[in-house]
Each structure stands twice: as C-alpha cells, then as structure tokens.
GROMACS .gro file of C-alpha atoms in nm:
model
  462
    1MET     CA    1  -1.763   5.021   7.348
    2LYS     CA    2  -1.537   4.992   7.044
    3PHE     CA    3  -1.335   5.295   7.165
    4GLU     CA    4  -1.267   5.146   7.507
    5VAL     CA    5  -0.946   4.959   7.423
    6PRO     CA    6  -0.762   5.256   7.264
    7ARG     CA    7  -0.845   5.473   7.565
    8LYS     CA    8  -0.714   5.212   7.806
    9MET     CA    9  -0.380   5.207   7.627
   10PHE     CA   10  -0.308   5.556   7.762
   11PHE     CA   11  -0.317   5.447   8.125
   12PRO     CA   12   0.029   5.373   8.270
   13GLU     CA   13  -0.067   5.024   8.384
   14ILE     CA   14  -0.184   4.936   8.030
   15ARG     CA   15   0.110   5.107   7.864
   16SER     CA   16   0.348   4.889   8.065
   17LEU     CA   17   0.220   4.580   7.883
   18TYR     CA   18   0.267   4.739   7.543
   19LEU     CA   19   0.615   4.864   7.632
   20ALA     CA   20   0.708   4.507   7.717
   21VAL     CA   21   0.557   4.388   7.388
   22PHE     CA   22   0.742   4.659   7.196
   23SER     CA   23   1.078   4.579   7.351
   24ALA     CA   24   1.032   4.205   7.291
   25ASN     CA   25   0.927   4.264   6.932
   26LEU     CA   26   1.255   4.439   6.857
   27LEU     CA   27   1.380   4.082   6.811
   28CYS     CA   28   1.130   4.041   6.526
   29PHE     CA   29   1.252   4.365   6.371
   30ILE     CA   30   1.610   4.232   6.385
   31SER     CA   31   1.497   3.898   6.240
   32GLY     CA   32   1.334   4.081   5.951
   33THR     CA   33   1.662   4.253   5.867
   34ALA     CA   34   1.838   3.914   5.868
   35LEU     CA   35   1.580   3.743   5.647
   36THR     CA   36   1.596   4.008   5.373
   37TRP     CA   37   1.969   4.088   5.408
   38SER     CA   38   2.061   3.898   5.089
   39SER     CA   39   1.836   4.104   4.861
   40SER     CA   40   2.052   4.415   4.903
   41GLU     CA   41   2.392   4.269   4.992
   42ILE     CA   42   2.440   3.982   4.744
   43PRO     CA   43   2.436   4.223   4.445
   44LYS     CA   44   2.704   4.433   4.616
   45LEU     CA   45   2.914   4.127   4.699
   46ASN     CA   46   2.899   4.041   4.328
   47ASN     CA   47   3.025   4.387   4.237
   48ALA     CA   48   3.406   4.404   4.222
   49THR     CA   49   3.410   4.765   4.343
   50GLU     CA   50   3.188   4.706   4.648
   51THR     CA   51   3.278   4.360   4.776
   52PRO     CA   52   3.510   4.367   5.082
   53TRP     CA   53   3.736   4.090   4.947
   54LYS     CA   54   3.789   4.243   4.600
   55ARG     CA   55   3.652   3.954   4.400
   56MET     CA   56   3.309   3.848   4.287
   57LEU     CA   57   3.121   3.564   4.453
   58SER     CA   58   3.070   3.234   4.277
   59ALA     CA   59   2.713   3.111   4.231
   60GLU     CA   60   2.774   2.846   4.499
   61GLU     CA   61   2.908   3.102   4.748
   62SER     CA   62   2.609   3.330   4.687
   63SER     CA   63   2.374   3.038   4.744
   64TRP     CA   64   2.536   2.948   5.075
   65ILE     CA   65   2.547   3.306   5.204
   66SER     CA   66   2.177   3.341   5.122
   67SER     CA   67   2.064   3.009   5.269
   68LEU     CA   68   2.282   2.981   5.581
   69VAL     CA   69   2.043   3.201   5.777
   70ILE     CA   70   1.771   2.938   5.727
   71LEU     CA   71   2.007   2.654   5.818
   72GLY     CA   72   2.112   2.845   6.130
   73ALA     CA   73   1.747   2.893   6.223
   74SER     CA   74   1.683   2.519   6.204
   75VAL     CA   75   1.965   2.392   6.429
   76CYS     CA   76   1.907   2.556   6.768
   77PRO     CA   77   1.533   2.571   6.851
   78PHE     CA   78   1.565   2.272   7.088
   79LEU     CA   79   1.854   2.436   7.275
   80PHE     CA   80   1.659   2.757   7.323
   81GLY     CA   81   1.347   2.561   7.417
   82TYR     CA   82   1.543   2.375   7.686
   83LEU     CA   83   1.695   2.698   7.818
   84SER     CA   84   1.357   2.869   7.835
   85ASP     CA   85   1.223   2.585   8.051
   86THR     CA   86   1.536   2.581   8.267
   87ILE     CA   87   1.636   2.943   8.327
   88GLY     CA   88   1.322   3.120   8.206
   89ARG     CA   89   1.178   3.293   7.900
   90LYS     CA   90   1.326   3.635   7.970
   91PRO     CA   91   1.695   3.534   8.018
   92THR     CA   92   1.681   3.312   7.710
   93LEU     CA   93   1.533   3.591   7.499
   94LEU     CA   94   1.806   3.824   7.625
   95TYR     CA   95   2.069   3.573   7.512
   96LEU     CA   96   1.929   3.597   7.158
   97GLY     CA   97   2.072   3.945   7.125
   98ALA     CA   98   2.425   3.797   7.124
   99PRO     CA   99   2.418   3.594   6.799
  100PHE     CA  100   2.258   3.886   6.614
  101PHE     CA  101   2.518   4.133   6.740
  102LEU     CA  102   2.815   3.903   6.680
  103GLY     CA  103   2.682   3.800   6.340
  104TYR     CA  104   2.644   4.156   6.215
  105VAL     CA  105   2.984   4.259   6.353
  106LEU     CA  106   3.142   3.970   6.162
  107LEU     CA  107   2.955   4.071   5.848
  108GLY     CA  108   3.070   4.430   5.899
  109PHE     CA  109   3.438   4.359   5.949
  110GLY     CA  110   3.476   4.022   5.771
  111GLN     CA  111   3.729   4.012   5.490
  112THR     CA  112   3.670   3.654   5.377
  113VAL     CA  113   3.376   3.453   5.249
  114GLU     CA  114   3.418   3.213   5.541
  115LEU     CA  115   3.359   3.491   5.794
  116PHE     CA  116   3.044   3.586   5.607
  117TYR     CA  117   2.931   3.224   5.631
  118VAL     CA  118   2.979   3.236   6.009
  119GLY     CA  119   2.807   3.574   6.038
  120ARG     CA  120   2.502   3.462   5.843
  121PHE     CA  121   2.482   3.137   6.039
  122LEU     CA  122   2.493   3.327   6.369
  123THR     CA  123   2.210   3.560   6.263
  124GLY     CA  124   2.017   3.249   6.156
  125ILE     CA  125   2.057   3.103   6.505
  126GLY     CA  126   1.904   3.423   6.640
  127VAL     CA  127   1.614   3.404   6.393
  128GLY     CA  128   1.540   3.044   6.490
  129GLY     CA  129   1.540   3.133   6.858
  130VAL     CA  130   1.313   3.433   6.807
  131PHE     CA  131   1.040   3.242   6.626
  132THR     CA  132   1.063   2.958   6.876
  133LEU     CA  133   1.036   3.165   7.194
  134LEU     CA  134   0.883   3.503   7.117
  135PRO     CA  135   0.531   3.386   7.016
  136MET     CA  136   0.523   3.175   7.333
  137TYR     CA  137   0.640   3.464   7.552
  138LEU     CA  138   0.391   3.712   7.403
  139ALA     CA  139   0.103   3.469   7.449
  140GLU     CA  140   0.201   3.411   7.813
  141ILE     CA  141   0.218   3.780   7.909
  142SER     CA  142  -0.104   3.881   7.732
  143GLU     CA  143  -0.466   3.846   7.838
  144LYS     CA  144  -0.717   3.629   7.656
  145ASP     CA  145  -0.896   3.936   7.516
  146ASN     CA  146  -0.584   4.084   7.355
  147ARG     CA  147  -0.369   3.773   7.303
  148GLY     CA  148  -0.441   3.753   6.930
  149ALA     CA  149  -0.350   4.113   6.862
  150ILE     CA  150  -0.035   4.101   7.073
  151SER     CA  151   0.084   3.766   6.935
  152SER     CA  152   0.023   3.866   6.574
  153SER     CA  153   0.215   4.193   6.623
  154ILE     CA  154   0.530   3.996   6.545
  155GLY     CA  155   0.432   4.023   6.178
  156CYS     CA  156   0.429   4.403   6.192
  157PHE     CA  157   0.776   4.424   6.344
  158CYS     CA  158   0.918   4.159   6.113
  159CYS     CA  159   0.786   4.347   5.808
  160LEU     CA  160   0.928   4.670   5.950
  161GLY     CA  161   1.267   4.499   5.967
  162LEU     CA  162   1.229   4.381   5.609
  163LEU     CA  163   1.140   4.733   5.497
  164PHE     CA  164   1.429   4.890   5.688
  165SER     CA  165   1.676   4.647   5.534
  166VAL     CA  166   1.569   4.685   5.170
  167SER     CA  167   1.530   5.064   5.204
  168LEU     CA  168   1.876   5.124   5.352
  169GLY     CA  169   2.091   4.836   5.228
  170PRO     CA  170   2.118   4.917   4.856
  171PHE     CA  171   2.236   5.274   4.919
  172ILE     CA  172   2.527   5.234   5.165
  173SER     CA  173   2.840   5.018   5.181
  174VAL     CA  174   2.840   4.656   5.300
  175GLN     CA  175   3.044   4.743   5.609
  176LEU     CA  176   2.835   5.045   5.714
  177PHE     CA  177   2.506   4.859   5.657
  178ASN     CA  178   2.607   4.567   5.879
  179LEU     CA  179   2.741   4.794   6.154
  180VAL     CA  180   2.409   4.983   6.151
  181LEU     CA  181   2.229   4.649   6.188
  182ALA     CA  182   2.450   4.563   6.487
  183MET     CA  183   2.290   4.849   6.686
  184PRO     CA  184   1.929   4.718   6.727
  185PRO     CA  185   2.043   4.409   6.925
  186LEU     CA  186   2.206   4.640   7.180
  187ILE     CA  187   1.890   4.853   7.199
  188PHE     CA  188   1.687   4.535   7.250
  189LEU     CA  189   1.910   4.414   7.534
  190LEU     CA  190   1.873   4.739   7.726
  191SER     CA  191   1.501   4.795   7.669
  192PHE     CA  192   1.390   4.436   7.724
  193PHE     CA  193   1.599   4.400   8.040
  194PHE     CA  194   1.431   4.701   8.204
  195LEU     CA  195   1.080   4.699   8.053
  196ALA     CA  196   0.977   4.333   8.032
  197PRO     CA  197   0.906   4.091   8.318
  198GLU     CA  198   0.948   3.715   8.326
  199SER     CA  199   0.657   3.509   8.194
  200PRO     CA  200   0.398   3.466   8.472
  201LEU     CA  201   0.324   3.114   8.345
  202PHE     CA  202   0.690   3.014   8.383
  203LEU     CA  203   0.700   3.158   8.736
  204VAL     CA  204   0.387   2.965   8.833
  205ARG     CA  205   0.538   2.646   8.689
  206GLU     CA  206   0.841   2.702   8.909
  207GLU     CA  207   0.609   2.756   9.208
  208HIS     CA  208   0.697   3.124   9.245
  209GLY     CA  209   0.344   3.255   9.279
  210ASP     CA  210   0.460   3.570   9.457
  211LEU     CA  211   0.694   3.659   9.172
  212ALA     CA  212   0.419   3.580   8.921
  213ALA     CA  213   0.198   3.834   9.099
  214VAL     CA  214   0.478   4.093   9.072
  215ALA     CA  215   0.513   4.018   8.699
  216LEU     CA  216   0.138   4.055   8.646
  217ARG     CA  217   0.140   4.389   8.826
  218LYS     CA  218   0.426   4.504   8.603
  219LEU     CA  219   0.216   4.401   8.302
  220GLY     CA  220  -0.067   4.623   8.423
  221ARG     CA  221  -0.316   4.366   8.553
  222LYS     CA  222  -0.580   4.496   8.791
  223GLU     CA  223  -0.508   4.411   9.152
  224ASP     CA  224  -0.842   4.242   9.213
  225LEU     CA  225  -0.791   4.009   8.913
  226ILE     CA  226  -0.434   3.900   8.981
  227THR     CA  227  -0.528   3.620   9.221
  228LYS     CA  228  -0.785   3.486   8.976
  229GLU     CA  229  -0.531   3.485   8.691
  230ILE     CA  230  -0.272   3.305   8.903
  231LEU     CA  231  -0.530   3.037   8.986
  232GLU     CA  232  -0.601   2.998   8.614
  233LEU     CA  233  -0.230   2.964   8.543
  234GLU     CA  234  -0.196   2.703   8.817
  235ALA     CA  235  -0.486   2.512   8.661
  236SER     CA  236  -0.317   2.520   8.319
  237VAL     CA  237   0.006   2.369   8.454
  238LYS     CA  238  -0.175   2.119   8.679
  239PRO     CA  239  -0.186   1.848   8.407
  240GLU     CA  240   0.196   1.846   8.410
  241GLU     CA  241   0.182   1.667   8.742
  242ASP     CA  242  -0.021   1.391   8.578
  243SER     CA  243   0.230   1.338   8.294
  244SER     CA  244   0.567   1.210   8.404
  245SER     CA  245   0.734   1.188   8.063
  246LEU     CA  246   0.722   1.312   7.707
  247MET     CA  247   0.579   0.977   7.600
  248ASP     CA  248   0.283   1.033   7.831
  249LEU     CA  249   0.227   1.360   7.651
  250PHE     CA  250   0.218   1.186   7.312
  251ARG     CA  251  -0.065   0.970   7.444
  252SER     CA  252  -0.268   1.285   7.505
  253THR     CA  253  -0.543   1.359   7.253
  254ALA     CA  254  -0.510   1.732   7.318
  255PHE     CA  255  -0.137   1.732   7.245
  256ILE     CA  256  -0.162   1.526   6.925
  257ARG     CA  257  -0.442   1.746   6.790
  258ALA     CA  258  -0.249   2.062   6.880
  259LEU     CA  259   0.064   1.930   6.710
  260VAL     CA  260  -0.121   1.832   6.392
  261MET     CA  261  -0.300   2.168   6.378
  262SER     CA  262   0.024   2.362   6.430
  263MET     CA  263   0.225   2.166   6.175
  264GLY     CA  264  -0.064   2.179   5.930
  265LEU     CA  265  -0.082   2.557   5.952
  266PHE     CA  266   0.291   2.592   5.889
  267PHE     CA  267   0.288   2.341   5.606
  268PHE     CA  268   0.021   2.541   5.424
  269GLN     CA  269   0.207   2.864   5.504
  270GLN     CA  270   0.519   2.740   5.328
  271VAL     CA  271   0.341   2.588   5.024
  272SER     CA  272   0.106   2.885   4.976
  273GLY     CA  273   0.345   3.037   4.721
  274ILE     CA  274   0.486   3.318   4.934
  275ASN     CA  275   0.844   3.223   4.846
  276ALA     CA  276   0.757   3.217   4.476
  277VAL     CA  277   0.584   3.554   4.488
  278MET     CA  278   0.874   3.718   4.671
  279PHE     CA  279   1.140   3.548   4.457
  280TYR     CA  280   0.973   3.647   4.129
  281SER     CA  281   0.843   3.988   4.237
  282GLN     CA  282   1.093   4.168   4.014
  283ILE     CA  283   0.995   3.953   3.713
  284ILE     CA  284   0.629   4.022   3.788
  285PHE     CA  285   0.696   4.397   3.785
  286GLU     CA  286   0.886   4.364   3.457
  287GLU     CA  287   0.595   4.176   3.301
  288SER     CA  288   0.371   4.472   3.381
  289GLY     CA  289   0.596   4.698   3.173
  290THR     CA  290   0.747   4.899   3.458
  291THR     CA  291   1.078   5.080   3.412
  292LEU     CA  292   1.151   5.101   3.785
  293ASN     CA  293   1.490   4.988   3.915
  294PRO     CA  294   1.491   4.646   4.090
  295GLU     CA  295   1.570   4.810   4.426
  296TYR     CA  296   1.258   5.025   4.411
  297CYS     CA  297   1.040   4.733   4.303
  298THR     CA  298   1.158   4.538   4.608
  299ILE     CA  299   1.086   4.835   4.835
  300ILE     CA  300   0.731   4.860   4.693
  301VAL     CA  301   0.667   4.490   4.761
  302ILE     CA  302   0.800   4.506   5.118
  303PHE     CA  303   0.615   4.831   5.187
  304THR     CA  304   0.291   4.661   5.080
  305GLN     CA  305   0.375   4.379   5.321
  306PHE     CA  306   0.441   4.626   5.600
  307LEU     CA  307   0.111   4.813   5.555
  308SER     CA  308  -0.096   4.493   5.530
  309SER     CA  309   0.069   4.347   5.842
  310PHE     CA  310  -0.130   4.590   6.060
  311LEU     CA  311  -0.460   4.441   5.947
  312THR     CA  312  -0.444   4.122   6.154
  313PRO     CA  313  -0.380   4.277   6.499
  314CYS     CA  314  -0.680   4.503   6.440
  315ILE     CA  315  -0.930   4.228   6.354
  316VAL     CA  316  -0.805   3.897   6.494
  317ASP     CA  317  -0.959   3.933   6.841
  318ARG     CA  318  -1.287   4.053   6.693
  319TYR     CA  319  -1.353   3.803   6.415
  320GLY     CA  320  -1.149   3.504   6.533
  321ARG     CA  321  -0.867   3.296   6.387
  322LYS     CA  322  -1.066   3.047   6.176
  323LEU     CA  323  -1.257   3.304   5.973
  324ILE     CA  324  -0.948   3.513   5.905
  325LEU     CA  325  -0.746   3.207   5.800
  326LEU     CA  326  -1.028   3.100   5.567
  327LEU     CA  327  -1.045   3.446   5.408
  328SER     CA  328  -0.665   3.453   5.382
  329ALA     CA  329  -0.657   3.118   5.199
  330MET     CA  330  -0.939   3.210   4.961
  331GLY     CA  331  -0.781   3.549   4.891
  332MET     CA  332  -0.454   3.382   4.795
  333VAL     CA  333  -0.644   3.149   4.559
  334VAL     CA  334  -0.809   3.451   4.397
  335ALA     CA  335  -0.466   3.610   4.351
  336GLU     CA  336  -0.273   3.307   4.226
  337VAL     CA  337  -0.519   3.172   3.968
  338PRO     CA  338  -0.508   3.489   3.751
  339LEU     CA  339  -0.132   3.514   3.802
  340GLY     CA  340  -0.083   3.152   3.700
  341THR     CA  341  -0.313   3.200   3.398
  342TYR     CA  342  -0.118   3.508   3.290
  343CYS     CA  343   0.219   3.330   3.318
  344TYR     CA  344   0.081   3.024   3.136
  345LEU     CA  345  -0.051   3.233   2.845
  346LYS     CA  346   0.268   3.435   2.831
  347ARG     CA  347   0.477   3.118   2.810
  348ARG     CA  348   0.256   2.987   2.529
  349GLY     CA  349   0.312   3.305   2.327
  350ALA     CA  350  -0.039   3.444   2.364
  351SER     CA  351  -0.093   3.819   2.357
  352THR     CA  352  -0.116   3.958   2.711
  353GLU     CA  353  -0.093   4.331   2.644
  354LEU     CA  354  -0.453   4.396   2.746
  355CYS     CA  355  -0.402   4.230   3.084
  356ALA     CA  356  -0.053   4.359   3.167
  357PHE     CA  357  -0.195   4.492   3.494
  358VAL     CA  358  -0.277   4.138   3.617
  359PRO     CA  359   0.069   4.044   3.758
  360VAL     CA  360   0.104   4.351   3.980
  361MET     CA  361  -0.261   4.341   4.089
  362SER     CA  362  -0.232   3.971   4.174
  363LEU     CA  363   0.093   4.034   4.362
  364ALA     CA  364  -0.068   4.305   4.575
  365ILE     CA  365  -0.377   4.095   4.650
  366PHE     CA  366  -0.167   3.793   4.742
  367ILE     CA  367   0.059   3.988   4.980
  368VAL     CA  368  -0.238   4.150   5.157
  369PHE     CA  369  -0.424   3.822   5.211
  370PHE     CA  370  -0.111   3.629   5.310
  371ASN     CA  371  -0.021   3.889   5.572
  372MET     CA  372  -0.379   3.897   5.694
  373GLY     CA  373  -0.381   3.530   5.794
  374PHE     CA  374  -0.131   3.263   5.700
  375GLY     CA  375   0.166   3.493   5.752
  376PRO     CA  376   0.133   3.576   6.125
  377LEU     CA  377  -0.147   3.354   6.258
  378PRO     CA  378   0.034   3.016   6.252
  379TRP     CA  379   0.285   3.163   6.499
  380THR     CA  380   0.000   3.304   6.709
  381MET     CA  381  -0.191   2.976   6.720
  382LEU     CA  382   0.124   2.772   6.784
  383SER     CA  383   0.164   2.946   7.120
  384GLU     CA  384  -0.206   2.907   7.198
  385LEU     CA  385  -0.259   2.542   7.100
  386LEU     CA  386   0.036   2.367   7.262
  387PRO     CA  387  -0.009   2.264   7.628
  388ALA     CA  388   0.204   2.406   7.908
  389LYS     CA  389   0.363   2.064   7.952
  390MET     CA  390   0.675   2.061   7.731
  391LYS     CA  391   0.548   2.369   7.543
  392SER     CA  392   0.897   2.495   7.468
  393VAL     CA  393   1.016   2.154   7.344
  394ALA     CA  394   0.708   2.109   7.125
  395THR     CA  395   0.745   2.465   6.992
  396ALA     CA  396   1.109   2.393   6.911
  397PHE     CA  397   1.005   2.079   6.722
  398VAL     CA  398   0.750   2.268   6.514
  399SER     CA  399   0.994   2.556   6.454
  400THR     CA  400   1.259   2.314   6.328
  401PHE     CA  401   0.999   2.161   6.095
  402VAL     CA  402   0.913   2.509   5.963
  403TRP     CA  403   1.270   2.612   5.887
  404ILE     CA  404   1.363   2.281   5.724
  405LEU     CA  405   1.049   2.298   5.509
  406SER     CA  406   1.128   2.661   5.422
  407PHE     CA  407   1.481   2.563   5.320
  408VAL     CA  408   1.356   2.277   5.100
  409VAL     CA  409   1.088   2.490   4.932
  410THR     CA  410   1.331   2.776   4.868
  411LYS     CA  411   1.617   2.552   4.754
  412TYR     CA  412   1.417   2.346   4.506
  413PHE     CA  413   1.161   2.600   4.391
  414GLU     CA  414   1.349   2.694   4.074
  415GLN     CA  415   1.382   2.327   3.979
  416VAL     CA  416   1.006   2.281   4.012
  417VAL     CA  417   0.949   2.588   3.794
  418SER     CA  418   1.189   2.453   3.529
  419VAL     CA  419   0.991   2.127   3.515
  420LEU     CA  420   0.632   2.254   3.542
  421GLY     CA  421   0.658   2.615   3.432
  422LEU     CA  422   0.590   2.925   3.642
  423GLY     CA  423   0.218   2.943   3.559
  424GLU     CA  424   0.158   2.577   3.638
  425THR     CA  425   0.352   2.616   3.965
  426PHE     CA  426   0.117   2.895   4.071
  427PHE     CA  427  -0.179   2.667   3.994
  428VAL     CA  428  -0.029   2.407   4.229
  429PHE     CA  429   0.014   2.669   4.500
  430SER     CA  430  -0.346   2.783   4.456
  431GLY     CA  431  -0.455   2.422   4.505
  432PHE     CA  432  -0.266   2.408   4.834
  433CYS     CA  433  -0.431   2.737   4.939
  434LEU     CA  434  -0.773   2.586   4.870
  435LEU     CA  435  -0.681   2.290   5.091
  436ALA     CA  436  -0.559   2.536   5.355
  437GLY     CA  437  -0.901   2.698   5.362
  438LEU     CA  438  -1.072   2.362   5.409
  439PHE     CA  439  -0.821   2.270   5.680
  440SER     CA  440  -0.892   2.597   5.861
  441ILE     CA  441  -1.268   2.571   5.861
  442PHE     CA  442  -1.314   2.198   5.923
  443TYR     CA  443  -1.020   2.093   6.142
  444LEU     CA  444  -0.894   2.392   6.342
  445ILE     CA  445  -1.059   2.499   6.665
  446GLU     CA  446  -1.134   2.862   6.746
  447THR     CA  447  -0.910   3.011   7.018
  448LYS     CA  448  -1.047   3.366   7.026
  449GLY     CA  449  -1.138   3.487   7.374
  450LYS     CA  450  -1.041   3.161   7.547
  451SER     CA  451  -0.788   3.108   7.822
  452LEU     CA  452  -0.502   2.866   7.757
  453GLN     CA  453  -0.670   2.616   7.991
  454GLU     CA  454  -1.003   2.644   7.805
  455ILE     CA  455  -0.822   2.575   7.476
  456GLN     CA  456  -0.669   2.256   7.619
  457GLU     CA  457  -1.009   2.142   7.744
  458GLU     CA  458  -1.158   2.185   7.397
  459LEU     CA  459  -0.866   2.001   7.236
  460SER     CA  460  -0.924   1.710   7.474
  461LYS     CA  461  -1.272   1.653   7.336
  462SER     CA  462  -1.287   1.369   7.084
   0.00000   0.00000   0.00000
C-alpha cells in the first residue's frame, strides 16, 4: 500500500495536479530569491568596484535595502485578499508576477539607491502576496489525503530559491544577477496560465458548479467522485449564507479558535530563534574553527535547509500536524540549549576547545527540526483552519501580523543580544520553543485526513 501514491503520480490525470502545484510554487522559488537577496548583494553594494553607483552604501542605506522587502510584504496582503475574493485566486496569483519582474528589472538597471529602494519594496509586495494566497490556493486544489504534502511543498521551493540566490549571487555582477532573477516571473506567468485551473472552492462560492467540475477534472479527480466533492465544497461555503457580516464571523467559536491557533503558530515560528540562527550562522561557523569563506558557509546553511525541507511533505500526511510540530519544537530546544550554553561559556572566558563542534552540530539540528515543522506547517495549517467565509481577508490579516512581527524581531534582535548576550538570547528562544510544543499538543486540533468542512465542525465544538 505504501507504494500506491508514487505509482499514481505517473498517470496523466494525477500528473496534472502536480504540474499545477509545480507552476504555482514557482512563486515560492521567486520569493526565496527575494528573501535572501541581501546576503549576496549588500556586500557587493558596499564594494566600490562592484556597486552600480560608484560609492559605498551607508549603514542606514544598507539597513533599508535589506528590510524593505519585509515592509513591502506587510502592506498589501489585504489588497490581494480582496482581489482573490473578487476576481479569483488564479488571476490574482498571475498578477503577482508583475511586482517581482518590475522589481528585479529596477534592481538590474537602477543607478541610484532610491531605485533600489523601490525595487526591493516591489519584490516585497510580491512576497507578501505569495504567502497570503498560495497556501490557500494549494489547499483548495488538493485532496484531503494529500493536502498536507502539497501545502507544505512551499517550503521546498522557497528553500530552493534561497539556495539558488546564495549560490549564484556572490559570483556574478549585481546587474547580471538581478536580470537573471527577472526571468523566473516570466516562466511562472506562462506555466501557471496554461497548467493551473481556478480554485474549485472559489468557483463553487461564485455558484459556477459546472466550471468547478471542469477545474476538478483538470486537477485529475476521478469522474465518479467529482459530484461528491462539489457537494462537499457547497457544504463548506453554506455557512457563509448564515453570516451576513465580518462581525458575525467574529462571534463564531470556530473562527476565533482558528485565528488564535494560526496566529499562535506564527508567533512561535518567529520567536523560535530562526532569525538569530540565520543571522549568526557565519559567526557560528567561525566559532567551530572553520577557514571557509563566508559565501561558502552561507551556501552550506541554505543547502541544509533545502535538503531538510523535503522531510515534511513526505511525513505530514502520515503522522499528522500535531506530532510533527511537537517534535519540531522539542528538536529546536535540544539544539538551542547546547548552543546557548556554548555561547554563554565562551563569553565568560571558559575554555571551549573540546566542544568546538557544538555550534555547527546545534546549527544543523536546529535547521532540520525547524524545517520539519514550524517552518512550513504554520502556512499549511493557516489555509486549513480558516473558514471559507472571509478566508482571504483573515489570511491577509494573519500574513500582515507575520511580516510585522518578522520585521520587529529582525530589526531589534541585535539590541536584545547586546543587552542579554547571545547565549542568554538562545536560552530565551529555547523557552519559547518549549511553549510552542505545549501549544501544539494541548491547543491545536489535528487536521490530517479531514475535509475543510470537517475541520470547521471540529473547531465549532466547545
């Protein structure tokens, strides 16, 4: 039985679903290149021989160029959420190719810092739209038995984008690198337009049941199950008729619980220490005594992320979300406590020669466990937990919360380290990871193998 799914993937009707998923996930690949763009380009912009405007950046300019992508991601989720409810998921996702393309063209040809500001902000708008809409779209085109694997595949493509960016960026010019990055948005526009259908759930909401059946056929659903799936989709949107306003939705127990669960997952994601681990990865390698160049250390870290990102899609629909999130949280605790202890002892002047391997080992363990659970699964569960009523608006709200929190954590992380110390900061993060494990096991509901309607029914229980 365990070999049944891989065999099915070779049938044309099954492949059509995965081609749609692949084309949609190109947006996550592009987002990955935008998120890690600074690691390779800021050093070149601070090099008088490589910068396009023949002067070095100030510290303030570097900070803005690095952070504008996060600010851009936080300003437009509500716009994209509104568009996805008005014109559909597919057209709105297609529009996301434009800010990426225009942003990278500006970064490729820009001759002033101001144009780089605009370019980074535009790519940030694209990133915000992707993580608002794509998890929702993937959940709506998948089946309940493969929804976890398909939804969590965004982590694989995002890590592939990260790896592509850090592997290519340091070795070519600023202009050439950005023009290369302007090509994937065009590939996405062509492939997604021809390979991916509109969300069946959106079509049912708009009372286009015949078009929903066409979309399900394009996604490879069996003919004798299409009618049953459309009836299930109609049942999931039926509660919308009983709620006339957003305020009615806030009186719903299911909605409040879904919102708290979603925001809780993302809160623990951001305070798990992932930003600290990535920011200090080079220092961690140096502490281990390595003589590798910084560029190669970054590539090693991202490559570890990329490899570990394949773990979740393989196990999430077999073992469930709650167990994997619990293991993820406990694994991060196991990684951060030794790392914090090492940094604490090092700062106090204690001899750490015998345990020089601890920083790199802890880094690897942390990355694997983060990517196994709290990296991709909050996005997966966000699309599963929120009800069909105002799903895009609620997703936009949570996405805005995520990006603002990410900006605050990233912006003020160094100040926290200067006050507490790096070791003590990792102890704080490990405490949050412990709380994340308790949150996962005692408050979250399991969504594995359940239809979206079944999830809402469970959330409605007191």
